[in-house]
Amino acid sequence: MNLGSRPGLFSRLFTALVFIFLYAPIFLLIIFSFNAGNSNSVWHGFSLHWYGELFQDRLIMGGVYTTLLVSLLATAIATVAGTFAAIGFYNMRRRWREPLMVINEIPMINADIVTGVSLCLFFVAAFAAWNGFVTWMEQTYRLTAPRLELGFATLLIAHISFNIPYVVLAIMPKLRQMDKNLIDAAQDLGCTWMQAFWKVVVPEIKPGIVNGMLIAFTMSVDDFVISYFTAGPKTSTLAMVIYSMTKKRVTPKINAVSTLLFGAVLLLLIVVNVRQARQEKAAAKVRRR
Amino acid sequence: MRNKLSWFSAPYVVWMALFTVAPVILVVIYAFTAVPPAEGFTLDNFLRMKEFAVVFARSFRLALIATFICLLIGYPLSYFLAKEGPSFQKIAMVLIMLPMWMNFLLRTYAWMSILENNGFLNRMFAALGIIDLGNLINGGLNSLCASLNEGVLAWLNARLGTALLLSTDRATDMTYFRMLYTQGAVVLGMVYNYLPFMILPIYSVIIKLDNSLLEAARDLGASSARVFRKVIFPLSLPGVLSGVTMVFVPSVSTFAISKMLGGGTKLLLGDLIELQFLGGAYNPYLGSAISLVMMVIVVVCMYVMNRFGEGEEQAVVL
């Protein structure tokens, strides 16, 4: 693509300003996480005080634990379910596939708050019905069952629900690229269809699965709005803890959390990029032979 | 083989029916249900929205302003980036996406500590003497207006029988600018959080433009300004539309940004919905009706976007 002349001084300046706008707040946040004082604007000297405080804050650590647990579980379940769903959709007749794909995209297209609210409404209504049923059973038959309420389980279900669509959409293109004759060939050579699936289809679409898994994990870790509506009063993800903290006062503990998260993301990004570069190099070598 | 494999999706179809379709249907049902103790079908929930016309108007206004600013920044940036060399572009794109992997609450929080009354910006302004300058300017404007009031306006008022007066009570003893908990701060938060959503689709459309079209236009004698106006800009419109949708929808439905940067006193649509479900004004029927309106807005945006072609894949990358 050739848009003509190279960018001039003005456009370089504009680009630089936009990047300053994007990064200045983040760098300020990081710098003041090392502040000795209790302020985000006056420098009192270097200290790791707030990191120590952070690791002793049970609310924050609980939030980190919940976030990691729900993200890992939801990612694992959504990756497996999404892979099977994508393969199923791909092998369906068009008449069935297209409406199902549209439904699949509902959680991606809807505003987060609408997805969150609708799930909240659904859980509350379903649990109200169930709890009413339990009460009725207790009164008439003296049988009892646990009453249900919003909590970790509903949070997990919500995360799985909004993760699967991304996994499906990441895998679909890989399925389309796959040579359909491969499956038939494998079966002709004596594979059962289960073997054909594990030995042919899964390796072919593996990059799509990994991609979908990464997207699902980042979506889960990053989510605030849907979690906020489905986690109930007793469970809190890290994002929810941060939200409730910012309602009160600005505290450098949040800066320390941000710095650690930013570092983690940066590390992950570097690892992924290095891995990608290495794969490309290897692929180039193979081609040269 | 093919038919057997299609059963692989059966569990997910059941899952979708339960946790995607049923909740949406429930929202629709609630939206048309009367608030207990009344019963049955009703349109009252929608009629009640008239009380919140101010909230709707404010939400739309702020989201539109934020979208427009994002477009003003995002379009030139994407265009300039597309002119750069390939390695520059790659790094720039990573740098644009990197902040999005930090939770948006943290990004918003960063602005809270910058915009505070004794926050970073105000301290910088004070150190640079900008606040004193503001006081000076306000004082000057006050005395100018006072003299205008006594002179020209007094004369005019006497002639026309009107009572025109210019304000003379601008603050001259400011120690800080009030930036946090204003609507400007909310717009800033939206722009900061959603700017990458505008840049990425526009950039990916511009980068894929057909080179031969541009060359043809130049060969036929079009100046570079004309090439931009007649070829590049019209062809990049699908990216613009998809960017506008991707900024407008989260902006109009946000509730955390308005709470954190707007102080939570001037409600937006998102705040209104949140209040109906988790807040003091518990009324899921009204909340569902507003959510339904939100869904309609999203569907309309998507319809407009799809009519003008591509841009769908971009949402997946994010």
Coordinates of C-alpha atoms in Angstrom, one line a residue:
Chain A
M1 CA 0.0 0.0 0.0
N2 CA 1.5 3.3 -1.0
L3 CA -0.3 6.4 0.2
G4 CA 2.2 8.7 -1.5
S5 CA 4.6 10.9 0.4
R6 CA 6.3 9.8 3.6
P7 CA 4.7 11.4 6.7
G8 CA 5.9 15.0 7.4
L9 CA 6.9 16.7 10.6
F10 CA 3.3 17.6 11.5
S11 CA 2.0 14.1 11.2
R12 CA 5.0 12.7 13.2
L13 CA 4.3 15.3 15.9
F14 CA 0.6 14.4 15.9
T15 CA 1.4 10.7 16.3
A16 CA 3.8 11.4 19.1
L17 CA 1.2 13.5 21.0
V18 CA -1.4 10.7 20.7
F19 CA 1.1 8.2 22.1
I20 CA 1.9 10.6 25.0
F21 CA -1.8 10.9 25.6
L22 CA -2.1 7.1 25.7
Y23 CA 0.9 6.4 27.9
A24 CA 1.4 9.4 30.2
P25 CA -1.4 8.4 32.6
I26 CA -0.1 4.8 32.8
F27 CA 3.5 5.9 33.4
L28 CA 2.4 8.4 36.1
L29 CA 0.4 5.5 37.7
I30 CA 3.5 3.3 37.7
I31 CA 5.9 6.0 39.0
F32 CA 3.7 6.9 41.9
S33 CA 3.3 3.3 42.9
F34 CA 6.9 3.6 44.2
N35 CA 6.0 6.7 46.1
A36 CA 6.8 6.7 49.9
G37 CA 4.0 9.1 50.6
N38 CA 0.3 8.7 50.5
S39 CA -0.2 10.8 47.3
N40 CA -0.5 10.5 43.6
S41 CA 0.9 13.9 42.8
V42 CA 3.7 14.8 45.3
W43 CA 6.8 12.8 45.3
H44 CA 8.1 11.8 48.8
G45 CA 10.9 9.5 47.8
F46 CA 11.3 5.9 46.6
S47 CA 9.8 3.0 48.5
L48 CA 8.2 -0.4 48.0
H49 CA 5.9 0.3 50.9
W50 CA 2.7 0.0 48.9
Y51 CA 3.7 -3.3 47.4
G52 CA 4.1 -4.7 50.9
E53 CA 0.7 -3.2 51.9
L54 CA -0.8 -4.8 48.7
F55 CA 0.3 -8.3 49.6
Q56 CA -1.2 -7.9 53.0
D57 CA -4.6 -6.6 51.8
R58 CA -6.8 -9.6 52.0
L59 CA -9.6 -8.1 49.9
I60 CA -7.2 -7.5 47.0
M61 CA -5.5 -10.9 47.3
G62 CA -8.9 -12.5 47.5
G63 CA -9.9 -10.6 44.3
V64 CA -6.7 -11.8 42.6
Y65 CA -7.4 -15.4 43.6
T66 CA -11.1 -15.3 42.4
T67 CA -10.1 -13.6 39.1
L68 CA -7.4 -16.2 38.4
L69 CA -9.6 -19.1 39.4
V70 CA -12.6 -18.0 37.4
S71 CA -10.5 -17.0 34.3
L72 CA -8.6 -20.3 34.3
L73 CA -11.6 -22.5 34.8
A74 CA -13.7 -20.5 32.3
T75 CA -10.9 -20.5 29.7
A76 CA -10.4 -24.2 30.0
I77 CA -14.1 -25.1 29.8
A78 CA -14.8 -22.5 27.1
T79 CA -11.8 -23.7 25.0
V80 CA -13.0 -27.3 25.0
A81 CA -16.7 -26.5 24.5
G82 CA -15.9 -23.9 21.9
T83 CA -13.7 -26.3 19.9
F84 CA -16.4 -29.0 19.8
A85 CA -19.1 -26.3 19.0
A86 CA -17.0 -24.9 16.2
I87 CA -16.5 -28.4 14.6
G88 CA -20.2 -29.1 15.0
F89 CA -21.2 -25.8 13.4
Y90 CA -18.8 -26.3 10.6
N91 CA -20.3 -29.7 9.7
M92 CA -23.8 -28.5 9.9
R93 CA -26.1 -27.6 7.0
R94 CA -26.0 -24.0 6.2
R95 CA -29.7 -23.6 7.0
W96 CA -28.9 -24.5 10.6
R97 CA -25.4 -23.1 10.9
E98 CA -26.2 -19.5 10.0
P99 CA -28.9 -18.8 12.6
L100 CA -26.8 -20.6 15.3
M101 CA -23.8 -18.4 14.4
V102 CA -25.9 -15.3 14.8
I103 CA -27.0 -16.5 18.3
N104 CA -23.4 -17.3 19.1
E105 CA -22.5 -13.6 18.4
I106 CA -25.2 -12.1 20.7
P107 CA -22.9 -11.8 23.7
M108 CA -20.1 -10.3 21.7
I109 CA -22.4 -7.7 20.0
N110 CA -24.5 -6.7 22.9
A111 CA -23.3 -4.0 25.3
D112 CA -21.7 -5.7 28.3
I113 CA -24.1 -4.2 30.7
V114 CA -27.1 -5.7 28.8
T115 CA -25.4 -9.2 28.8
G116 CA -24.7 -8.8 32.5
V117 CA -28.2 -7.6 33.4
S118 CA -29.9 -10.3 31.4
L119 CA -27.9 -13.0 33.0
C120 CA -28.5 -11.5 36.4
L121 CA -32.2 -11.4 35.7
F122 CA -32.2 -15.0 34.5
F123 CA -30.3 -16.3 37.5
V124 CA -32.4 -14.4 40.0
A125 CA -35.6 -15.6 38.4
A126 CA -34.5 -19.2 38.1
F127 CA -33.2 -19.2 41.7
A128 CA -36.4 -17.7 43.0
A129 CA -38.4 -20.5 41.3
W130 CA -36.0 -23.1 42.7
N131 CA -36.0 -21.7 46.2
G132 CA -39.8 -21.5 46.2
F133 CA -39.8 -25.2 45.1
V134 CA -37.5 -26.1 48.0
T135 CA -39.6 -24.3 50.5
W136 CA -42.7 -26.1 49.2
M137 CA -40.9 -29.5 49.4
E138 CA -39.9 -28.8 53.0
Q139 CA -43.4 -27.9 54.0
T140 CA -45.1 -30.8 52.4
Y141 CA -42.6 -33.7 52.3
R142 CA -40.0 -32.6 54.8
L143 CA -37.4 -33.0 52.1
T144 CA -34.8 -30.4 51.7
A145 CA -32.3 -29.2 49.1
P146 CA -29.7 -26.4 49.2
R147 CA -31.1 -22.9 48.3
L148 CA -29.2 -21.2 45.5
E149 CA -27.9 -17.6 45.3
L150 CA -25.6 -15.6 43.1
G151 CA -22.0 -16.5 43.7
F152 CA -18.9 -18.1 42.2
A153 CA -20.9 -20.6 40.2
T154 CA -23.0 -18.0 38.5
L155 CA -19.9 -15.9 37.9
L156 CA -18.2 -18.9 36.2
I157 CA -21.3 -19.7 34.1
A158 CA -21.3 -16.1 32.9
H159 CA -17.7 -16.1 32.0
I160 CA -18.0 -19.4 30.1
S161 CA -21.0 -17.9 28.2
F162 CA -19.2 -14.8 27.0
N163 CA -15.9 -16.7 26.3
I164 CA -17.2 -19.5 24.0
P165 CA -18.2 -17.2 21.2
Y166 CA -14.7 -15.9 20.9
V167 CA -13.2 -19.4 20.8
V168 CA -15.7 -20.4 18.2
L169 CA -14.9 -17.4 16.0
A170 CA -11.2 -18.0 16.4
I171 CA -11.5 -21.6 15.3
M172 CA -13.9 -21.2 12.4
P173 CA -11.4 -19.8 9.9
K174 CA -9.0 -22.6 10.6
L175 CA -11.7 -25.1 9.8
R176 CA -12.5 -23.4 6.6
Q177 CA -8.8 -23.5 5.6
M178 CA -8.7 -27.2 6.3
D179 CA -8.7 -29.7 3.3
K180 CA -11.9 -31.7 3.8
N181 CA -10.5 -34.7 2.0
L182 CA -8.0 -35.1 4.8
I183 CA -10.7 -36.6 7.0
D184 CA -11.9 -39.0 4.3
A185 CA -8.3 -40.0 3.6
A186 CA -7.7 -40.8 7.2
Q187 CA -10.8 -43.0 7.3
D188 CA -9.8 -44.7 4.1
L189 CA -6.5 -45.5 5.7
G190 CA -8.2 -47.2 8.5
C191 CA -8.9 -44.6 11.2
T192 CA -12.2 -44.7 13.0
W193 CA -13.9 -41.4 12.9
M194 CA -12.9 -40.7 16.5
Q195 CA -9.3 -41.3 15.5
A196 CA -9.7 -39.1 12.4
F197 CA -10.9 -36.4 14.7
W198 CA -8.1 -36.5 17.2
K199 CA -5.3 -37.2 14.7
V200 CA -6.3 -35.1 11.8
V201 CA -8.8 -32.4 12.7
V202 CA -7.4 -31.2 16.1
P203 CA -3.8 -30.8 14.9
E204 CA -5.0 -28.9 11.9
I205 CA -7.0 -26.3 13.9
K206 CA -4.6 -26.1 16.8
P207 CA -3.4 -22.5 16.1
G208 CA -7.1 -21.4 16.1
I209 CA -7.6 -23.2 19.4
V210 CA -4.6 -21.6 21.0
N211 CA -5.6 -18.2 19.7
G212 CA -9.2 -18.6 21.0
M213 CA -7.8 -19.7 24.4
L214 CA -5.7 -16.6 24.7
I215 CA -8.6 -14.3 23.7
A216 CA -10.9 -16.0 26.2
F217 CA -8.4 -15.7 29.0
T218 CA -7.8 -12.0 28.4
M219 CA -11.5 -11.3 28.1
S220 CA -12.1 -13.1 31.4
V221 CA -9.3 -11.3 33.3
D222 CA -10.4 -7.9 31.9
D223 CA -14.1 -8.3 32.5
F224 CA -15.7 -6.0 35.0
V225 CA -19.3 -5.3 34.0
I226 CA -20.6 -8.8 33.5
S227 CA -18.9 -10.0 36.6
Y228 CA -20.3 -7.1 38.6
F229 CA -23.9 -8.2 37.8
T230 CA -23.5 -12.0 38.2
A231 CA -21.0 -12.4 41.1
G232 CA -23.5 -11.6 43.9
P233 CA -22.5 -9.8 47.1
K234 CA -20.1 -12.2 48.5
T235 CA -17.8 -12.9 45.6
S236 CA -15.5 -10.3 44.2
T237 CA -13.1 -10.3 41.3
L238 CA -10.1 -8.0 41.3
A239 CA -11.8 -5.5 39.0
M240 CA -14.7 -5.4 41.4
V241 CA -12.4 -4.8 44.4
I242 CA -10.7 -2.0 42.5
Y243 CA -14.0 -0.5 41.6
S244 CA -15.2 -0.4 45.3
M245 CA -11.8 1.0 46.3
T246 CA -11.9 3.9 43.9
K247 CA -15.3 4.9 45.2
K248 CA -13.7 5.9 48.5
R249 CA -10.3 7.5 48.2
V250 CA -7.4 7.4 45.9
T251 CA -4.8 5.0 47.4
P252 CA -1.3 4.1 45.9
K253 CA -2.2 0.4 46.6
I254 CA -4.2 0.5 43.3
N255 CA -1.1 1.9 41.6
A256 CA 0.9 -1.0 42.8
V257 CA -1.7 -3.4 41.5
S258 CA -1.7 -1.6 38.1
T259 CA 2.1 -1.8 37.9
L260 CA 2.1 -5.5 38.5
L261 CA -0.7 -6.1 36.0
F262 CA 1.0 -4.0 33.4
G263 CA 4.3 -5.8 33.9
A264 CA 2.5 -9.2 33.6
V265 CA 0.8 -8.1 30.3
L266 CA 4.1 -6.8 29.0
L267 CA 5.8 -10.0 29.8
L268 CA 3.1 -12.1 28.2
L269 CA 3.2 -10.0 25.1
I270 CA 6.9 -10.3 24.8
V271 CA 6.8 -14.1 25.2
V272 CA 4.0 -14.4 22.6
N273 CA 5.9 -12.2 20.2
V274 CA 9.2 -14.0 20.6
R275 CA 7.4 -17.4 20.2
Q276 CA 5.8 -16.1 17.0
A277 CA 9.0 -14.8 15.6
R278 CA 10.7 -18.1 16.3
Q279 CA 7.9 -20.0 14.6
E280 CA 8.2 -17.8 11.6
K281 CA 11.9 -18.3 11.5
A282 CA 11.5 -22.1 11.7
A283 CA 8.8 -22.0 8.9
A284 CA 11.2 -20.0 6.7
K285 CA 13.9 -22.5 7.3
V286 CA 11.6 -25.4 6.3
R287 CA 10.6 -23.6 3.2
R288 CA 14.2 -23.0 2.1
R289 CA 14.8 -26.7 2.2
Chain B
M1 CA -18.9 -38.4 9.1
R2 CA -20.2 -34.9 8.6
N3 CA -23.5 -35.6 10.3
K4 CA -21.9 -37.3 13.2
L5 CA -19.6 -34.4 13.7
S6 CA -22.4 -31.9 13.7
W7 CA -23.7 -33.4 16.9
F8 CA -20.5 -32.1 18.6
S9 CA -22.2 -28.7 18.9
A10 CA -25.3 -30.1 20.7
P11 CA -24.1 -29.3 24.2
Y12 CA -23.2 -25.7 23.2
V13 CA -26.6 -25.3 21.5
V14 CA -28.3 -26.3 24.8
W15 CA -26.0 -24.0 26.7
M16 CA -26.8 -21.1 24.4
A17 CA -30.5 -21.7 24.7
L18 CA -30.2 -21.6 28.5
F19 CA -27.6 -18.8 29.0
T20 CA -27.8 -16.6 25.9
V21 CA -31.3 -16.9 24.5
A22 CA -33.4 -17.4 27.6
P23 CA -31.9 -14.3 29.4
V24 CA -32.5 -12.1 26.4
I25 CA -36.1 -13.4 26.2
L26 CA -36.5 -12.8 29.9
V27 CA -35.4 -9.2 29.5
V28 CA -38.0 -8.7 26.7
I29 CA -40.8 -10.3 28.9
Y30 CA -39.8 -8.2 31.9
A31 CA -39.8 -5.0 29.8
F32 CA -43.5 -5.6 28.9
T33 CA -44.6 -6.7 32.3
A34 CA -46.3 -4.4 34.8
V35 CA -44.5 -3.7 38.1
P36 CA -46.1 -5.8 40.9
P37 CA -48.6 -5.6 42.5
A38 CA -50.1 -4.9 39.1
E39 CA -50.1 -7.7 36.6
G40 CA -50.1 -8.5 32.9
F41 CA -48.9 -6.9 29.7
T42 CA -48.1 -3.2 29.8
L43 CA -46.2 -0.5 28.0
D44 CA -45.9 1.6 31.2
N45 CA -42.2 0.8 31.5
F46 CA -41.5 2.5 28.2
L47 CA -43.8 5.4 29.0
R48 CA -42.0 5.9 32.3
M49 CA -38.8 6.5 30.4
K50 CA -40.0 10.0 29.7
E51 CA -39.1 10.8 33.2
F52 CA -35.5 10.0 32.3
A53 CA -35.4 11.9 29.0
V54 CA -32.6 14.1 30.6
V55 CA -30.5 11.0 31.2
F56 CA -31.1 9.7 27.7
A57 CA -30.2 13.1 26.2
R58 CA -27.1 13.5 28.4
S59 CA -25.9 9.9 27.6
F60 CA -26.3 10.4 23.9
R61 CA -24.7 13.8 23.9
L62 CA -21.6 12.7 25.8
A63 CA -21.2 9.5 23.8
L64 CA -21.6 11.4 20.5
I65 CA -19.0 14.0 21.6
A66 CA -16.6 11.2 22.7
T67 CA -17.1 9.3 19.4
F68 CA -16.5 12.5 17.4
I69 CA -13.3 13.3 19.3
C70 CA -12.1 9.7 18.8
L71 CA -12.8 10.1 15.1
L72 CA -10.9 13.4 15.0
I73 CA -7.9 11.8 16.6
G74 CA -8.2 8.3 15.3
Y75 CA -8.6 9.0 11.6
P76 CA -5.6 11.2 11.1
L77 CA -3.5 8.9 13.3
S78 CA -4.5 5.8 11.3
Y79 CA -3.8 7.6 8.1
F80 CA -0.4 8.8 9.2
L81 CA 0.6 5.4 10.6
A82 CA -0.3 3.8 7.3
K83 CA 2.3 6.0 5.6
E84 CA 5.1 4.8 7.9
G85 CA 7.4 1.9 7.3
P86 CA 6.3 -1.6 8.1
S87 CA 8.3 -2.1 11.3
F88 CA 7.2 1.3 12.7
Q89 CA 3.6 0.3 12.0
K90 CA 3.9 -3.0 13.7
I91 CA 5.3 -1.5 16.9
A92 CA 2.8 1.3 16.8
M93 CA -0.1 -1.1 16.6
V94 CA 1.2 -3.1 19.6
L95 CA 1.6 0.1 21.5
I96 CA -2.0 1.1 20.7
M97 CA -3.3 -2.2 21.9
L98 CA -1.2 -2.6 25.0
P99 CA -3.2 -0.2 27.2
M100 CA -6.3 -2.1 26.4
W101 CA -5.0 -5.2 28.1
M102 CA -4.9 -3.2 31.3
N103 CA -8.3 -3.2 33.0
F104 CA -10.3 -0.1 32.0
L105 CA -11.0 0.6 35.7
L106 CA -7.3 1.1 36.2
R107 CA -7.0 3.3 33.2
T108 CA -9.9 5.4 34.4
Y109 CA -8.4 5.5 37.9
A110 CA -5.2 6.9 36.5
W111 CA -7.1 9.9 35.2
M112 CA -8.8 10.3 38.6
S113 CA -5.5 11.0 40.3
I114 CA -4.4 13.3 37.4
L115 CA -7.6 15.4 37.4
E116 CA -8.1 15.7 41.1
N117 CA -8.3 19.2 42.7
N118 CA -4.8 18.6 44.2
G119 CA -3.9 16.2 41.6
F120 CA -1.0 16.1 39.1
L121 CA -2.3 18.5 36.5
N122 CA -3.4 21.1 39.0
R123 CA 0.0 21.0 40.7
M124 CA 1.7 21.4 37.4
F125 CA -0.6 24.3 36.4
A126 CA 0.1 26.0 39.7
A127 CA 3.8 25.5 39.3
L128 CA 3.7 26.9 35.8
G129 CA 1.6 29.9 37.0
I130 CA -1.3 28.9 34.7
I131 CA -3.8 29.1 37.6
D132 CA -2.6 32.6 38.5
L133 CA -2.9 33.4 34.8
G134 CA -6.4 32.1 34.8
N135 CA -7.2 34.3 37.8
L136 CA -5.7 37.3 36.1
I137 CA -7.7 36.6 32.9
N138 CA -10.9 36.2 34.8
G139 CA -10.2 39.5 36.7
G140 CA -9.5 41.2 33.4
L141 CA -12.7 39.8 31.9
N142 CA -14.6 40.9 35.0
S143 CA -13.5 44.5 34.8
L144 CA -14.0 44.5 31.0
C145 CA -17.5 43.2 31.4
A146 CA -18.2 45.7 34.2
S147 CA -17.1 48.6 32.0
L148 CA -19.2 47.2 29.1
N149 CA -22.2 46.9 31.4
E150 CA -21.9 50.5 32.4
G151 CA -21.1 51.8 29.0
V152 CA -22.4 50.2 25.8
L153 CA -25.0 47.9 27.4
A154 CA -26.4 50.5 29.7
W155 CA -26.9 52.7 26.6
L156 CA -28.4 49.8 24.6
N157 CA -30.7 48.8 27.5
A158 CA -31.9 52.3 27.8
R159 CA -32.7 52.5 24.1
L160 CA -34.3 49.1 23.6
G161 CA -35.8 48.6 27.1
T162 CA -33.9 45.4 27.6
A163 CA -32.0 44.3 30.6
L164 CA -28.8 42.8 29.1
L165 CA -26.0 42.3 31.6
L166 CA -22.7 40.5 31.3
S167 CA -21.5 38.3 34.2
T168 CA -18.9 40.0 36.4
D169 CA -18.5 37.3 39.0
R170 CA -15.8 35.0 37.5
A171 CA -13.7 33.5 40.2
T172 CA -10.4 35.4 40.7
D173 CA -9.2 33.5 43.8
M174 CA -8.9 30.0 42.3
T175 CA -6.2 27.7 43.8
Y176 CA -7.1 24.9 41.4
F177 CA -9.2 24.2 38.3
R178 CA -12.1 21.9 38.9
M179 CA -11.6 19.1 36.4
L180 CA -12.6 15.9 38.2
Y181 CA -16.3 15.2 38.6
T182 CA -17.3 17.2 35.5
Q183 CA -18.9 16.1 32.3
G184 CA -15.7 17.0 30.4
A185 CA -13.8 14.4 32.6
V186 CA -16.4 11.8 31.6
V187 CA -15.9 12.5 27.9
L188 CA -12.1 12.4 28.5
G189 CA -12.5 9.0 30.1
M190 CA -14.5 7.7 27.2
V191 CA -12.0 9.0 24.7
Y192 CA -9.1 7.6 26.5
N193 CA -10.6 4.2 27.0
Y194 CA -12.1 3.7 23.6
L195 CA -9.7 5.5 21.2
P196 CA -8.0 2.2 20.2
F197 CA -11.5 0.9 19.1
M198 CA -11.6 3.7 16.6
I199 CA -8.0 3.5 15.4
L200 CA -7.8 -0.3 14.7
P201 CA -10.7 -0.7 12.3
I202 CA -9.9 2.5 10.4
Y203 CA -6.2 1.6 10.2
S204 CA -6.9 -2.0 9.0
V205 CA -9.2 -0.6 6.2
I206 CA -6.7 2.0 5.0
I207 CA -3.8 -0.5 5.0
K208 CA -5.8 -2.8 2.8
L209 CA -6.7 -0.2 0.2
D210 CA -6.1 -1.2 -3.4
N211 CA -2.9 0.4 -4.5
S212 CA -3.8 0.4 -8.2
L213 CA -6.8 2.6 -7.5
L214 CA -4.5 5.2 -5.9
E215 CA -2.0 5.0 -8.7
A216 CA -4.8 5.3 -11.3
A217 CA -6.1 8.5 -9.6
R218 CA -2.6 10.0 -9.5
D219 CA -1.9 9.0 -13.1
L220 CA -5.1 10.7 -14.2
G221 CA -3.8 13.9 -12.6
A222 CA -5.5 14.1 -9.3
S223 CA -3.6 16.1 -6.6
S224 CA -2.8 14.3 -3.4
A225 CA -5.6 16.2 -1.6
R226 CA -8.0 15.2 -4.3
V227 CA -6.9 11.6 -4.2
F228 CA -7.6 11.6 -0.4
R229 CA -11.0 13.2 -0.8
K230 CA -12.2 11.2 -3.8
V231 CA -10.6 7.8 -3.3
I232 CA -9.0 7.2 0.1
F233 CA -11.7 8.7 2.3
P234 CA -14.8 7.1 0.6
L235 CA -13.1 3.7 0.6
S236 CA -12.2 4.0 4.3
L237 CA -15.8 4.7 5.3
P238 CA -16.5 1.1 6.3
G239 CA -13.7 1.3 8.9
V240 CA -15.0 4.6 10.1
L241 CA -18.5 3.2 10.6
S242 CA -17.2 0.2 12.4
G243 CA -15.0 2.4 14.6
V244 CA -17.9 4.8 15.4
T245 CA -20.0 1.8 16.4
M246 CA -17.3 0.3 18.6
V247 CA -16.8 3.6 20.4
F248 CA -20.4 4.7 20.6
V249 CA -21.9 1.5 22.0
P250 CA -19.6 1.1 25.1
S251 CA -19.7 4.9 25.6
V252 CA -23.4 5.2 25.7
S253 CA -23.7 2.2 28.0
T254 CA -20.9 2.9 30.5
F255 CA -21.6 3.3 34.2
A256 CA -18.2 2.9 35.8
I257 CA -16.6 5.8 33.9
S258 CA -19.4 8.2 34.8
K259 CA -19.3 7.1 38.4
M260 CA -15.5 7.5 38.7
L261 CA -14.9 10.6 36.7
G262 CA -18.3 12.2 36.8
G263 CA -18.9 11.8 40.5
G264 CA -22.1 9.7 40.0
T265 CA -24.4 12.7 40.5
K266 CA -25.3 13.2 36.8
L267 CA -26.6 9.8 35.7
L268 CA -25.9 8.1 32.4
L269 CA -28.0 5.3 30.8
G270 CA -25.6 2.7 32.3
D271 CA -26.0 4.2 35.8
L272 CA -29.7 4.1 35.3
I273 CA -29.8 0.4 34.4
E274 CA -27.4 -0.4 37.2
L275 CA -29.6 1.4 39.7
Q276 CA -32.6 -0.6 38.7
F277 CA -30.9 -3.9 39.2
L278 CA -28.3 -3.5 42.0
G279 CA -29.0 0.0 43.3
G280 CA -31.6 1.5 45.7
A281 CA -34.2 2.0 43.0
Y282 CA -34.7 -1.7 42.5
N283 CA -37.1 -2.1 39.6
P284 CA -36.0 -4.8 37.1
Y285 CA -39.0 -4.1 34.9
L286 CA -38.0 -0.6 34.1
G287 CA -34.3 -1.8 34.0
S288 CA -35.3 -4.4 31.4
A289 CA -37.1 -1.9 29.3
I290 CA -34.1 0.4 29.2
S291 CA -31.9 -2.6 28.4
L292 CA -34.2 -3.4 25.6
V293 CA -33.8 0.1 24.2
M294 CA -30.1 -0.4 24.5
M295 CA -30.3 -3.7 22.5
V296 CA -32.3 -1.9 19.8
I297 CA -29.6 0.8 19.6
V298 CA -26.9 -1.9 19.2
V299 CA -28.9 -3.8 16.5
V300 CA -29.4 -0.6 14.6
C301 CA -25.7 0.3 14.8
M302 CA -24.8 -3.2 13.6
Y303 CA -27.3 -3.1 10.8
V304 CA -25.9 0.2 9.5
M305 CA -22.4 -1.1 9.8
N306 CA -23.1 -4.4 7.9
R307 CA -24.9 -2.5 5.1
F308 CA -21.6 -0.7 4.4
G309 CA -19.6 -3.9 4.4
E310 CA -16.8 -5.3 6.3
G311 CA -15.3 -4.6 9.7
E312 CA -16.7 -7.5 11.6
E313 CA -13.5 -9.4 12.1
Q314 CA -11.9 -6.5 14.0
A315 CA -14.2 -7.1 16.9
V316 CA -12.8 -10.6 17.3
V317 CA -9.2 -9.5 17.4
L318 CA -9.9 -7.4 20.4

